[in-house]
PDB file of C-alpha atoms in Angstrom:
ATOM      1  CA  MET A  28    -138.625-109.584  34.928  1.00  0.00           C
ATOM      2  CA  SER A  29    -135.537-108.123  33.231  1.00  0.00           C
ATOM      3  CA  LYS A  30    -132.842-110.267  31.669  1.00  0.00           C
ATOM      4  CA  ASN A  31    -130.456-109.295  34.441  1.00  0.00           C
ATOM      5  CA  SER A  32    -132.929-110.424  37.078  1.00  0.00           C
ATOM      6  CA  LYS A  33    -133.328-113.683  35.157  1.00  0.00           C
ATOM      7  CA  VAL A  34    -129.608-114.277  35.295  1.00  0.00           C
ATOM      8  CA  LEU A  35    -129.507-113.407  38.958  1.00  0.00           C
ATOM      9  CA  ASN A  36    -132.546-115.496  39.844  1.00  0.00           C
ATOM     10  CA  LEU A  37    -131.895-118.487  37.540  1.00  0.00           C
ATOM     11  CA  LYS A  38    -129.643-120.146  40.111  1.00  0.00           C
ATOM     12  CA  ASP A  39    -132.501-119.918  42.589  1.00  0.00           C
ATOM     13  CA  LYS A  40    -134.679-121.805  40.057  1.00  0.00           C
ATOM     14  CA  ILE A  41    -132.226-124.683  39.649  1.00  0.00           C
ATOM     15  CA  SER A  42    -132.517-127.813  41.694  1.00  0.00           C
ATOM     16  CA  GLY A  43    -130.121-130.549  40.722  1.00  0.00           C
ATOM     17  CA  ASN A  44    -130.541-130.971  36.977  1.00  0.00           C
ATOM     18  CA  GLU A  45    -133.927-129.260  36.926  1.00  0.00           C
ATOM     19  CA  VAL A  46    -134.818-125.599  36.202  1.00  0.00           C
ATOM     20  CA  ASP A  47    -138.291-124.540  37.255  1.00  0.00           C
ATOM     21  CA  LEU A  48    -139.474-121.439  35.337  1.00  0.00           C
ATOM     22  CA  SER A  49    -143.179-122.246  35.437  1.00  0.00           C
ATOM     23  CA  LEU A  50    -145.707-119.578  36.411  1.00  0.00           C
ATOM     24  CA  SER A  51    -143.064-116.891  35.859  1.00  0.00           C
ATOM     25  CA  ASN A  52    -145.134-114.779  33.487  1.00  0.00           C
ATOM     26  CA  LEU A  53    -142.508-115.277  30.768  1.00  0.00           C
ATOM     27  CA  THR A  54    -143.152-114.134  27.190  1.00  0.00           C
ATOM     28  CA  GLU A  55    -139.897-115.546  25.882  1.00  0.00           C
ATOM     29  CA  VAL A  56    -137.481-118.308  26.755  1.00  0.00           C
ATOM     30  CA  PRO A  57    -134.222-117.182  28.462  1.00  0.00           C
ATOM     31  CA  VAL A  58    -132.064-119.171  26.028  1.00  0.00           C
ATOM     32  CA  ARG A  59    -128.806-117.375  26.755  1.00  0.00           C
ATOM     33  CA  GLU A  60    -129.156-117.969  30.488  1.00  0.00           C
ATOM     34  CA  LEU A  61    -130.099-121.627  30.078  1.00  0.00           C
ATOM     35  CA  ALA A  62    -127.048-122.142  27.907  1.00  0.00           C
ATOM     36  CA  LEU A  63    -124.884-121.167  30.873  1.00  0.00           C
ATOM     37  CA  PHE A  64    -126.086-124.243  32.801  1.00  0.00           C
ATOM     38  CA  PRO A  65    -125.534-127.272  30.539  1.00  0.00           C
ATOM     39  CA  LYS A  66    -126.051-129.648  33.498  1.00  0.00           C
ATOM     40  CA  ALA A  67    -129.661-128.436  33.845  1.00  0.00           C
ATOM     41  CA  THR A  68    -131.192-130.962  31.443  1.00  0.00           C
ATOM     42  CA  VAL A  69    -134.805-130.630  32.631  1.00  0.00           C
ATOM     43  CA  VAL A  70    -136.611-127.286  32.048  1.00  0.00           C
ATOM     44  CA  ASP A  71    -140.162-126.482  33.149  1.00  0.00           C
ATOM     45  CA  LEU A  72    -141.575-123.508  31.209  1.00  0.00           C
ATOM     46  CA  SER A  73    -145.248-124.336  31.708  1.00  0.00           C
ATOM     47  CA  CYS A  74    -147.978-121.826  32.503  1.00  0.00           C
ATOM     48  CA  ASN A  75    -146.357-118.767  30.890  1.00  0.00           C
ATOM     49  CA  ASN A  76    -147.221-116.490  27.941  1.00  0.00           C
ATOM     50  CA  ILE A  77    -144.607-117.719  25.499  1.00  0.00           C
ATOM     51  CA  THR A  78    -145.825-117.335  21.891  1.00  0.00           C
ATOM     52  CA  SER A  79    -142.755-118.652  20.067  1.00  0.00           C
ATOM     53  CA  LEU A  80    -139.385-120.251  20.612  1.00  0.00           C
ATOM     54  CA  PRO A  81    -136.359-118.384  19.195  1.00  0.00           C
ATOM     55  CA  PRO A  82    -134.087-120.209  16.713  1.00  0.00           C
ATOM     56  CA  GLU A  83    -131.342-120.137  19.377  1.00  0.00           C
ATOM     57  CA  PHE A  84    -133.473-122.493  21.522  1.00  0.00           C
ATOM     58  CA  CYS A  85    -132.454-125.303  19.158  1.00  0.00           C
ATOM     59  CA  THR A  86    -128.812-124.896  20.271  1.00  0.00           C
ATOM     60  CA  LEU A  87    -129.676-126.207  23.761  1.00  0.00           C
ATOM     61  CA  THR A  88    -128.752-129.727  22.765  1.00  0.00           C
ATOM     62  CA  HIS A  89    -128.182-130.789  26.379  1.00  0.00           C
ATOM     63  CA  LEU A  90    -131.923-130.634  27.145  1.00  0.00           C
ATOM     64  CA  VAL A  91    -133.547-133.991  27.901  1.00  0.00           C
ATOM     65  CA  LYS A  92    -136.972-132.946  29.172  1.00  0.00           C
ATOM     66  CA  VAL A  93    -138.897-129.740  28.301  1.00  0.00           C
ATOM     67  CA  ASP A  94    -142.327-128.759  29.555  1.00  0.00           C
ATOM     68  CA  LEU A  95    -143.978-126.027  27.459  1.00  0.00           C
ATOM     69  CA  SER A  96    -147.566-126.853  28.346  1.00  0.00           C
ATOM     70  CA  LYS A  97    -150.151-124.103  28.816  1.00  0.00           C
ATOM     71  CA  ASN A  98    -148.435-121.403  26.749  1.00  0.00           C
ATOM     72  CA  GLN A  99    -149.412-119.549  23.580  1.00  0.00           C
ATOM     73  CA  LEU A 100    -147.132-121.304  21.111  1.00  0.00           C
ATOM     74  CA  THR A 101    -148.383-121.071  17.523  1.00  0.00           C
ATOM     75  CA  CYS A 102    -145.340-122.658  15.909  1.00  0.00           C
ATOM     76  CA  LEU A 103    -142.032-124.349  16.678  1.00  0.00           C
ATOM     77  CA  PRO A 104    -138.620-123.447  15.140  1.00  0.00           C
ATOM     78  CA  GLU A 105    -137.674-125.243  11.920  1.00  0.00           C
ATOM     79  CA  ASP A 106    -134.456-126.601  13.461  1.00  0.00           C
ATOM     80  CA  LEU A 107    -136.170-128.216  16.479  1.00  0.00           C
ATOM     81  CA  GLY A 108    -134.737-131.565  15.316  1.00  0.00           C
ATOM     82  CA  ASN A 109    -131.278-130.377  16.468  1.00  0.00           C
ATOM     83  CA  LEU A 110    -132.308-131.186  20.073  1.00  0.00           C
ATOM     84  CA  SER A 111    -130.790-134.634  19.702  1.00  0.00           C
ATOM     85  CA  SER A 112    -130.936-135.435  23.457  1.00  0.00           C
ATOM     86  CA  LEU A 113    -134.597-134.544  23.926  1.00  0.00           C
ATOM     87  CA  GLN A 114    -136.644-137.474  25.301  1.00  0.00           C
ATOM     88  CA  HIS A 115    -139.676-135.834  26.898  1.00  0.00           C
ATOM     89  CA  LEU A 116    -141.655-132.917  25.315  1.00  0.00           C
ATOM     90  CA  ASP A 117    -144.902-131.558  26.764  1.00  0.00           C
ATOM     91  CA  LEU A 118    -146.805-129.237  24.410  1.00  0.00           C
ATOM     92  CA  TYR A 119    -150.207-129.614  26.005  1.00  0.00           C
ATOM     93  CA  ASP A 120    -152.664-126.696  25.648  1.00  0.00           C
ATOM     94  CA  ASN A 121    -150.980-124.462  23.069  1.00  0.00           C
ATOM     95  CA  LYS A 122    -152.062-123.139  19.680  1.00  0.00           C
ATOM     96  CA  LEU A 123    -150.044-125.429  17.415  1.00  0.00           C
ATOM     97  CA  THR A 124    -151.505-126.624  14.110  1.00  0.00           C
ATOM     98  CA  VAL A 125    -148.448-128.291  12.583  1.00  0.00           C
ATOM     99  CA  LEU A 126    -144.973-129.466  13.551  1.00  0.00           C
ATOM    100  CA  PRO A 127    -141.726-128.686  11.701  1.00  0.00           C
ATOM    101  CA  LEU A 128    -140.434-131.455   9.408  1.00  0.00           C
ATOM    102  CA  SER A 129    -137.216-131.602  11.425  1.00  0.00           C
ATOM    103  CA  PHE A 130    -139.340-133.057  14.251  1.00  0.00           C
ATOM    104  CA  SER A 131    -138.650-136.449  12.618  1.00  0.00           C
ATOM    105  CA  GLN A 132    -134.977-136.075  13.653  1.00  0.00           C
ATOM    106  CA  LEU A 133    -135.858-136.273  17.383  1.00  0.00           C
ATOM    107  CA  GLN A 134    -134.935-139.942  17.455  1.00  0.00           C
ATOM    108  CA  SER A 135    -134.411-139.892  21.263  1.00  0.00           C
ATOM    109  CA  LEU A 136    -137.972-138.697  21.894  1.00  0.00           C
ATOM    110  CA  LYS A 137    -139.941-141.231  24.014  1.00  0.00           C
ATOM    111  CA  TRP A 138    -142.787-139.130  25.399  1.00  0.00           C
ATOM    112  CA  LEU A 139    -144.988-136.479  23.722  1.00  0.00           C
ATOM    113  CA  ASP A 140    -148.200-134.675  24.651  1.00  0.00           C
ATOM    114  CA  LEU A 141    -150.051-132.657  21.972  1.00  0.00           C
ATOM    115  CA  LYS A 142    -153.517-132.550  23.584  1.00  0.00           C
ATOM    116  CA  ASP A 143    -155.616-129.376  23.341  1.00  0.00           C
ATOM    117  CA  ASN A 144    -153.854-127.977  20.257  1.00  0.00           C
ATOM    118  CA  PRO A 145    -155.751-127.065  17.072  1.00  0.00           C
ATOM    119  CA  LEU A 146    -153.759-129.649  15.109  1.00  0.00           C
ATOM    120  CA  GLU A 147    -154.583-130.384  11.511  1.00  0.00           C
ATOM    121  CA  ALA A 148    -156.701-133.473  11.094  1.00  0.00           C
ATOM    122  CA  SER A 149    -154.017-135.943   9.946  1.00  0.00           C
ATOM    123  CA  LEU A 150    -151.621-134.937  12.730  1.00  0.00           C
ATOM    124  CA  ALA A 151    -154.366-134.956  15.403  1.00  0.00           C
ATOM    125  CA  LYS A 152    -155.375-138.459  14.342  1.00  0.00           C
ATOM    126  CA  VAL A 153    -151.796-139.709  14.637  1.00  0.00           C
ATOM    127  CA  ALA A 154    -151.160-137.960  17.983  1.00  0.00           C
ATOM    128  CA  GLY A 155    -154.190-139.489  19.735  1.00  0.00           C
ATOM    129  CA  ASP A 156    -155.439-138.454  23.203  1.00  0.00           C
ATOM    130  CA  CYS A 157    -152.293-138.988  25.353  1.00  0.00           C
ATOM    131  CA  LEU A 158    -154.342-139.566  28.478  1.00  0.00           C
ATOM    132  CA  ASP A 159    -151.721-141.724  30.198  1.00  0.00           C
ATOM    133  CA  GLU A 160    -148.059-142.647  30.070  1.00  0.00           C
ATOM    134  CA  LYS A 161    -148.593-145.381  27.505  1.00  0.00           C
ATOM    135  CA  GLN A 162    -150.588-143.170  25.137  1.00  0.00           C
ATOM    136  CA  CYS A 163    -148.013-140.379  25.403  1.00  0.00           C
ATOM    137  CA  LYS A 164    -145.260-142.829  24.506  1.00  0.00           C
ATOM    138  CA  GLN A 165    -147.358-144.082  21.590  1.00  0.00           C
ATOM    139  CA  CYS A 166    -147.948-140.469  20.599  1.00  0.00           C
ATOM    140  CA  ALA A 167    -144.204-139.838  20.457  1.00  0.00           C
ATOM    141  CA  ASN A 168    -143.616-142.987  18.402  1.00  0.00           C
ATOM    142  CA  LYS A 169    -146.496-142.418  15.969  1.00  0.00           C
ATOM    143  CA  VAL A 170    -145.786-138.697  15.515  1.00  0.00           C
ATOM    144  CA  LEU A 171    -142.132-139.446  14.770  1.00  0.00           C
ATOM    145  CA  GLN A 172    -143.190-142.004  12.152  1.00  0.00           C
ATOM    146  CA  HIS A 173    -145.714-139.564  10.708  1.00  0.00           C
ATOM    147  CA  MET A 174    -143.204-136.742  10.552  1.00  0.00           C
ATOM    148  CA  SER A 175    -140.622-139.103   9.036  1.00  0.00           C
ATOM    149  CA  ALA A 176    -143.139-139.978   6.320  1.00  0.00           C
ATOM    150  CA  LEU A 177    -143.814-136.291   5.761  1.00  0.00           C
ATOM    151  CA  GLN A 178    -140.078-135.666   5.693  1.00  0.00           C
ATOM    152  CA  ASP A 179    -139.590-138.418   3.112  1.00  0.00           C
ATOM    153  CA  GLU A 180    -142.444-137.045   1.070  1.00  0.00           C
ATOM    154  CA  ALA A 181    -140.992-133.551   1.365  1.00  0.00           C
ATOM    155  CA  ASP A 182    -137.562-134.913   0.390  1.00  0.00           C
ATOM    156  CA  ARG A 183    -139.063-136.643  -2.638  1.00  0.00           C
ATOM    157  CA  ALA A 184    -140.967-133.500  -3.550  1.00  0.00           C
ATOM    158  CA  ARG A 185    -137.837-131.455  -3.032  1.00  0.00           C
ATOM    159  CA  GLU A 186    -135.814-133.939  -5.088  1.00  0.00           C
ATOM    160  CA  LYS A 187    -138.482-133.901  -7.761  1.00  0.00           C
ATOM    161  CA  ARG A 188    -138.518-130.130  -7.643  1.00  0.00           C
ATOM    162  CA  LEU A 189    -134.722-130.059  -7.858  1.00  0.00           C
ATOM    163  CA  LEU A 190    -134.802-132.467 -10.775  1.00  0.00           C
ATOM    164  CA  LYS A 191    -137.427-130.332 -12.437  1.00  0.00           C
ATOM    165  CA  GLU A 192    -135.386-127.241 -11.752  1.00  0.00           C
ATOM    166  CA  LYS A 193    -132.297-129.009 -13.108  1.00  0.00           C
ATOM    167  CA  GLU A 194    -134.270-130.059 -16.188  1.00  0.00           C
ATOM    168  CA  VAL A 195    -135.527-126.515 -16.618  1.00  0.00           C
ATOM    169  CA  GLU A 196    -131.997-125.266 -16.103  1.00  0.00           C
ATOM    170  CA  ARG A 197    -130.671-127.871 -18.544  1.00  0.00           C
ATOM    171  CA  LYS A 198    -133.229-126.847 -21.145  1.00  0.00           C
ATOM    172  CA  LYS A 199    -132.436-123.242 -20.430  1.00  0.00           C
ATOM    173  CA  GLU A 200    -128.730-123.938 -20.860  1.00  0.00           C
ATOM    174  CA  ALA A 201    -129.459-125.935 -24.034  1.00  0.00           C
ATOM    175  CA  LYS A 202    -131.497-123.022 -25.382  1.00  0.00           C
ATOM    176  CA  GLN A 203    -128.733-120.673 -24.334  1.00  0.00           C
ATOM    177  CA  ARG A 204    -126.148-122.830 -26.115  1.00  0.00           C
ATOM    178  CA  GLU A 205    -128.407-123.069 -29.143  1.00  0.00           C
ATOM    179  CA  ARG A 206    -128.915-119.311 -29.095  1.00  0.00           C
ATOM    180  CA  GLU A 207    -125.177-118.763 -28.706  1.00  0.00           C
ATOM    181  CA  ALA A 208    -124.535-121.234 -31.538  1.00  0.00           C
ATOM    182  CA  ARG A 209    -127.002-119.337 -33.749  1.00  0.00           C
ATOM    183  CA  GLN A 210    -125.414-116.053 -32.778  1.00  0.00           C
ATOM    184  CA  LYS A 211    -121.982-117.492 -33.454  1.00  0.00           C
ATOM    185  CA  GLU A 212    -123.144-118.834 -36.808  1.00  0.00           C
ATOM    186  CA  ALA A 213    -124.772-115.480 -37.579  1.00  0.00           C
ATOM    187  CA  ARG A 214    -121.551-113.655 -36.678  1.00  0.00           C
ATOM    188  CA  LYS A 215    -119.568-116.139 -38.754  1.00  0.00           C
ATOM    189  CA  ARG A 216    -121.956-115.638 -41.666  1.00  0.00           C
ATOM    190  CA  GLU A 217    -121.796-111.864 -41.252  1.00  0.00           C
ATOM    191  CA  LYS A 218    -118.000-112.008 -41.222  1.00  0.00           C
ATOM    192  CA  ALA A 219    -118.038-114.194 -44.341  1.00  0.00           C
ATOM    193  CA  GLU A 220    -120.454-111.820 -46.054  1.00  0.00           C
ATOM    194  CA  GLU A 221    -118.376-108.836 -44.984  1.00  0.00           C
ATOM    195  CA  LYS A 222    -115.238-110.561 -46.258  1.00  0.00           C
ATOM    196  CA  GLU A 223    -116.959-111.407 -49.543  1.00  0.00           C
ATOM    197  CA  LYS A 224    -118.163-107.811 -49.795  1.00  0.00           C
ATOM    198  CA  ARG A 225    -114.648-106.517 -49.195  1.00  0.00           C
ATOM    199  CA  ARG A 226    -113.286-108.995 -51.735  1.00  0.00           C
ATOM    200  CA  LYS A 227    -115.806-107.847 -54.345  1.00  0.00           C
ATOM    201  CA  GLU A 228    -115.014-104.226 -53.554  1.00  0.00           C
ATOM    202  CA  TYR A 229    -111.325-105.008 -53.846  1.00  0.00           C
ATOM    203  CA  ASN A 230    -111.852-106.807 -57.169  1.00  0.00           C
ATOM    204  CA  ALA A 231    -113.990-103.917 -58.380  1.00  0.00           C
ATOM    205  CA  GLN A 232    -111.286-101.442 -57.367  1.00  0.00           C
ATOM    206  CA  MET A 233    -108.627-103.538 -59.080  1.00  0.00           C
ATOM    207  CA  ALA A 234    -110.802-103.809 -62.193  1.00  0.00           C
ATOM    208  CA  ALA A 235    -111.412-100.059 -62.121  1.00  0.00           C
ATOM    209  CA  LEU A 236    -107.690 -99.400 -61.719  1.00  0.00           C
ATOM    210  CA  ALA A 237    -106.930-101.845 -64.526  1.00  0.00           C
ATOM    211  CA  ALA A 238    -109.520-100.134 -66.731  1.00  0.00           C
ATOM    212  CA  GLN A 239    -108.054 -96.754 -65.848  1.00  0.00           C
ATOM    213  CA  GLU A 240    -104.561 -98.025 -66.610  1.00  0.00           C
ATOM    214  CA  SER A 241    -105.763 -99.521 -69.893  1.00  0.00           C
ATOM    215  CA  GLN A 242    -107.611 -96.333 -70.779  1.00  0.00           C
ATOM    216  CA  LYS A 243    -104.586 -94.302 -69.793  1.00  0.00           C
ATOM    217  CA  LYS A 244    -102.333 -96.553 -71.857  1.00  0.00           C
ATOM    218  CA  LYS A 245    -104.647 -96.317 -74.866  1.00  0.00           C
ATOM    219  CA  SER A 246    -104.869 -92.578 -74.399  1.00  0.00           C
ATOM    220  CA  GLU A 247    -101.089 -92.326 -74.193  1.00  0.00           C
ATOM    221  CA  GLU A 248    -100.705 -94.547 -77.293  1.00  0.00           C
ATOM    222  CA  LYS A 249    -103.302 -92.462 -79.104  1.00  0.00           C
ATOM    223  CA  LYS A 250    -101.559 -89.291 -78.039  1.00  0.00           C
ATOM    224  CA  LYS A 251     -98.266 -90.823 -79.082  1.00  0.00           C
ATOM    225  CA  LYS A 252     -99.658 -91.804 -82.474  1.00  0.00           C
ATOM    226  CA  ASN A 253    -101.305 -88.438 -82.878  1.00  0.00           C
ATOM    227  CA  GLY A 254     -98.038 -86.816 -81.824  1.00  0.00           C
ATOM    228  CA  GLN A 255     -96.079 -88.898 -84.325  1.00  0.00           C
ATOM    229  CA  ALA A 256     -98.588 -88.070 -87.064  1.00  0.00           C
ATOM    230  CA  ALA A 257     -98.455 -84.429 -86.098  1.00  0.00           C
ATOM    231  CA  ASP A 258     -94.677 -84.591 -86.063  1.00  0.00           C
ATOM    232  CA  LYS A 259     -94.690 -86.182 -89.526  1.00  0.00           C
ATOM    233  CA  LYS A 260     -97.153 -83.624 -90.746  1.00  0.00           C
ATOM    234  CA  VAL A 261     -95.088 -80.838 -89.264  1.00  0.00           C
ATOM    235  CA  ALA A 262     -91.992 -82.425 -90.701  1.00  0.00           C
ATOM    236  CA  VAL A 263     -93.664 -82.653 -94.085  1.00  0.00           C
ATOM    237  CA  GLU A 264     -94.998 -79.175 -93.788  1.00  0.00           C
ATOM    238  CA  THR A 265     -91.746 -77.812 -92.479  1.00  0.00           C
ATOM    239  CA  THR A 266     -89.553 -79.698 -94.948  1.00  0.00           C
ATOM    240  CA  PRO A 267     -88.403 -77.091 -97.431  1.00  0.00           C
ATOM    241  CA  LYS A 268     -89.113 -77.812-101.051  1.00  0.00           C
ATOM    242  CA  PRO A 269     -85.955 -78.669-102.849  1.00  0.00           C
ATOM    243  CA  ARG A 270     -84.652 -75.831-104.933  1.00  0.00           C
ATOM    244  CA  ARG A 271     -84.311 -76.441-108.541  1.00  0.00           C
ATOM    245  CA  SER A 272     -80.732 -77.190-109.264  1.00  0.00           C
ATOM    246  CA  LEU A 273     -78.887 -75.153-111.780  1.00  0.00           C
ATOM    247  CA  ILE A 274     -77.884 -78.238-113.714  1.00  0.00           C
ATOM    248  CA  GLY A 275     -81.470 -79.320-114.120  1.00  0.00           C
ATOM    249  CA  LEU A 276     -82.398 -75.909-115.296  1.00  0.00           C
ATOM    250  CA  LEU A 277     -79.560 -75.880-117.786  1.00  0.00           C
ATOM    251  CA  PHE A 278     -80.560 -79.408-118.882  1.00  0.00           C
ATOM    252  CA  LYS A 279     -84.093 -78.292-119.535  1.00  0.00           C
ATOM    253  CA  LEU A 280     -82.894 -75.219-121.387  1.00  0.00           C
ATOM    254  CA  LEU A 281     -80.602 -77.419-123.468  1.00  0.00           C
ATOM    255  CA  LEU A 282     -83.451 -79.828-124.155  1.00  0.00           C
ATOM    256  CA  LEU A 283     -85.681 -77.002-125.229  1.00  0.00           C
ATOM    257  CA  LEU A 284     -82.908 -75.675-127.422  1.00  0.00           C
ATOM    258  CA  LEU A 285     -82.395 -79.058-129.029  1.00  0.00           C
ATOM    259  CA  LEU A 286     -86.124 -79.432-129.560  1.00  0.00           C
ATOM    260  CA  GLY A 287     -86.189 -76.007-131.070  1.00  0.00           C
ATOM    261  CA  LEU A 288     -83.281 -76.790-133.350  1.00  0.00           C
ATOM    262  CA  ALA A 289     -84.879 -80.105-134.298  1.00  0.00           C
ATOM    263  CA  GLY A 290     -88.054 -78.278-135.111  1.00  0.00           C
ATOM    264  CA  VAL A 291     -86.223 -75.711-137.215  1.00  0.00           C
ATOM    265  CA  ALA A 292     -84.249 -78.430-139.000  1.00  0.00           C
ATOM    266  CA  ALA A 293     -87.422 -80.392-139.669  1.00  0.00           C
ATOM    267  CA  ALA A 294     -89.073 -77.284-141.011  1.00  0.00           C
ATOM    268  CA  CYS A 295     -86.153 -76.485-143.248  1.00  0.00           C
ATOM    269  CA  ARG A 296     -86.014 -80.004-144.724  1.00  0.00           C
ATOM    270  CA  LEU A 297     -89.639 -80.942-144.902  1.00  0.00           C
ATOM    271  CA  THR A 298     -91.340 -77.728-145.859  1.00  0.00           C
ATOM    272  CA  ASP A 299     -91.015 -75.213-148.628  1.00  0.00           C
ATOM    273  CA  LEU A 300     -88.639 -73.219-146.469  1.00  0.00           C
ATOM    274  CA  GLN A 301     -85.712 -75.468-147.458  1.00  0.00           C
ATOM    275  CA  LYS A 302     -84.936 -73.220-150.425  1.00  0.00           C
ATOM    276  CA  GLU A 303     -84.794 -70.160-148.305  1.00  0.00           C
ATOM    277  CA  ALA A 304     -81.430 -68.623-147.549  1.00  0.00           C
ATOM    278  CA  LEU A 305     -81.973 -69.130-143.821  1.00  0.00           C
ATOM    279  CA  CYS A 306     -82.413 -72.878-144.153  1.00  0.00           C
ATOM    280  CA  VAL A 307     -79.420 -73.532-146.444  1.00  0.00           C
ATOM    281  CA  PRO A 308     -76.808 -73.607-143.668  1.00  0.00           C
ATOM    282  CA  ILE A 309     -79.152 -75.542-141.439  1.00  0.00           C
ATOM    283  CA  ASN A 310     -79.668 -78.251-144.039  1.00  0.00           C
ATOM    284  CA  VAL A 311     -75.910 -78.420-144.614  1.00  0.00           C
ATOM    285  CA  ALA A 312     -75.341 -78.874-140.865  1.00  0.00           C
ATOM    286  CA  VAL A 313     -78.050 -81.559-140.670  1.00  0.00           C
ATOM    287  CA  ASP A 314     -76.564 -83.428-143.601  1.00  0.00           C
ATOM    288  CA  GLY A 315     -73.126 -83.257-141.981  1.00  0.00           C
ATOM    289  CA  GLY A 316     -74.557 -84.591-138.734  1.00  0.00           C
ATOM    290  CA  LEU A 317     -76.297 -87.497-140.435  1.00  0.00           C
ATOM    291  CA  SER A 318     -73.095 -88.417-142.274  1.00  0.00           C
ATOM    292  CA  TRP A 319     -71.188 -88.423-138.968  1.00  0.00           C
ATOM    293  CA  ALA A 320     -73.832 -90.604-137.369  1.00  0.00           C
ATOM    294  CA  ARG A 321     -73.623 -93.143-140.181  1.00  0.00           C
ATOM    295  CA  GLU A 322     -69.861 -93.212-139.784  1.00  0.00           C
ATOM    296  CA  GLN A 323     -70.222 -93.836-136.043  1.00  0.00           C
ATOM    297  CA  GLU A 324     -72.754 -96.659-136.615  1.00  0.00           C
ATOM    298  CA  GLY A 325     -70.014 -99.150-137.547  1.00  0.00           C
ATOM    299  CA  VAL A 326     -67.989 -98.234-134.515  1.00  0.00           C
ATOM    300  CA  VAL A 327     -70.991 -98.773-132.236  1.00  0.00           C
ATOM    301  CA  ARG A 328     -71.774-102.146-133.838  1.00  0.00           C
ATOM    302  CA  GLN A 329     -68.164-103.293-133.383  1.00  0.00           C
ATOM    303  CA  LEU A 330     -68.281-102.183-129.726  1.00  0.00           C
ATOM    304  CA  LEU A 331     -71.530-104.055-129.110  1.00  0.00           C
ATOM    305  CA  HIS A 332     -70.111-107.222-130.708  1.00  0.00           C
ATOM    306  CA  SER A 333     -67.035-107.094-128.498  1.00  0.00           C
ATOM    307  CA  LEU A 334     -69.147-106.602-125.384  1.00  0.00           C
ATOM    308  CA  SER A 335     -71.413-109.518-126.379  1.00  0.00           C
ATOM    309  CA  SER A 336     -68.419-111.869-126.820  1.00  0.00           C
ATOM    310  CA  ALA A 337     -66.979-110.855-123.504  1.00  0.00           C
ATOM    311  CA  VAL A 338     -70.288-111.483-121.694  1.00  0.00           C
ATOM    312  CA  ARG A 339     -70.692-114.882-123.395  1.00  0.00           C
ATOM    313  CA  GLY A 340     -67.183-115.976-122.324  1.00  0.00           C
ATOM    314  CA  LEU A 341     -67.827-114.846-118.765  1.00  0.00           C
ATOM    315  CA  LEU A 342     -71.073-116.875-118.592  1.00  0.00           C
ATOM    316  CA  GLU A 343     -69.395-120.007-119.962  1.00  0.00           C
ATOM    317  CA  SER A 344     -66.555-119.825-117.435  1.00  0.00           C
ATOM    318  CA  SER A 345     -68.991-119.384-114.542  1.00  0.00           C
ATOM    319  CA  GLN A 346     -71.008-122.440-115.669  1.00  0.00           C
ATOM    320  CA  LYS A 347     -67.868-124.598-115.779  1.00  0.00           C
ATOM    321  CA  ASN A 348     -66.911-123.601-112.237  1.00  0.00           C
TER     322      ASN A 348
END
């Protein structure tokens, strides 16, 4: 049966609020077509070959009663709990082992049949036999309670898992912050070390420049001193020796002459040469000179006496003032 034929024939399957699609050899539920008839709240899909319900089936929130007995269902959609209006659900003779946790949200469910399904032990025990109306109602009630307990347990596990994940995330973030703090401290330390290194290099450069300047200054002073010494030496070397003055030469000649004359006079007066004809005039001249000197002795004494008196008077007048 094609989808088009389903659409065309679906009206023929509707009677009042019921849609009878049983024994139609269906392998899937015509969800899109059923959605077109929101007043059809009762759907019979029994005795088909349906293996699964599509997620879109959970959007048929107008459904009140659904018969899916004698199909090949192995699982139900996770959002089955969205069927908030569902009161009657027949899942007899399928291949279900578990129910989705959202099953606990079917708070309107009053009737449930899970017979002849390979249910897990705990769920099979809760579901019971459902051999009559009363047992099927009890099945619905007990299964809802069981699924609610499983939902609570799952919520607690999920909450615990979330808390654990949050704790792991918190520890991870703490480690990340600690790692970032260490990296920041390491970068800060590296910057400080780099700054200290640059400062030392700067100080070393300044010290080297200062040493160079000092060395240069000493070298310049040494050169200056050496230059001054060389200049003095050159000046000394280049200074011309004073020429002997003519007066000095004449003075020396006169001195030599006088010494010579004195020697001749002494020889003529003190030796046997005084009787010689050569020494006679010399002795006469010496005698004349001595006589003149004796005459001048009185004059010199008188001059010295006058000078002494004048000096004495000058000293006395200065003391009185």
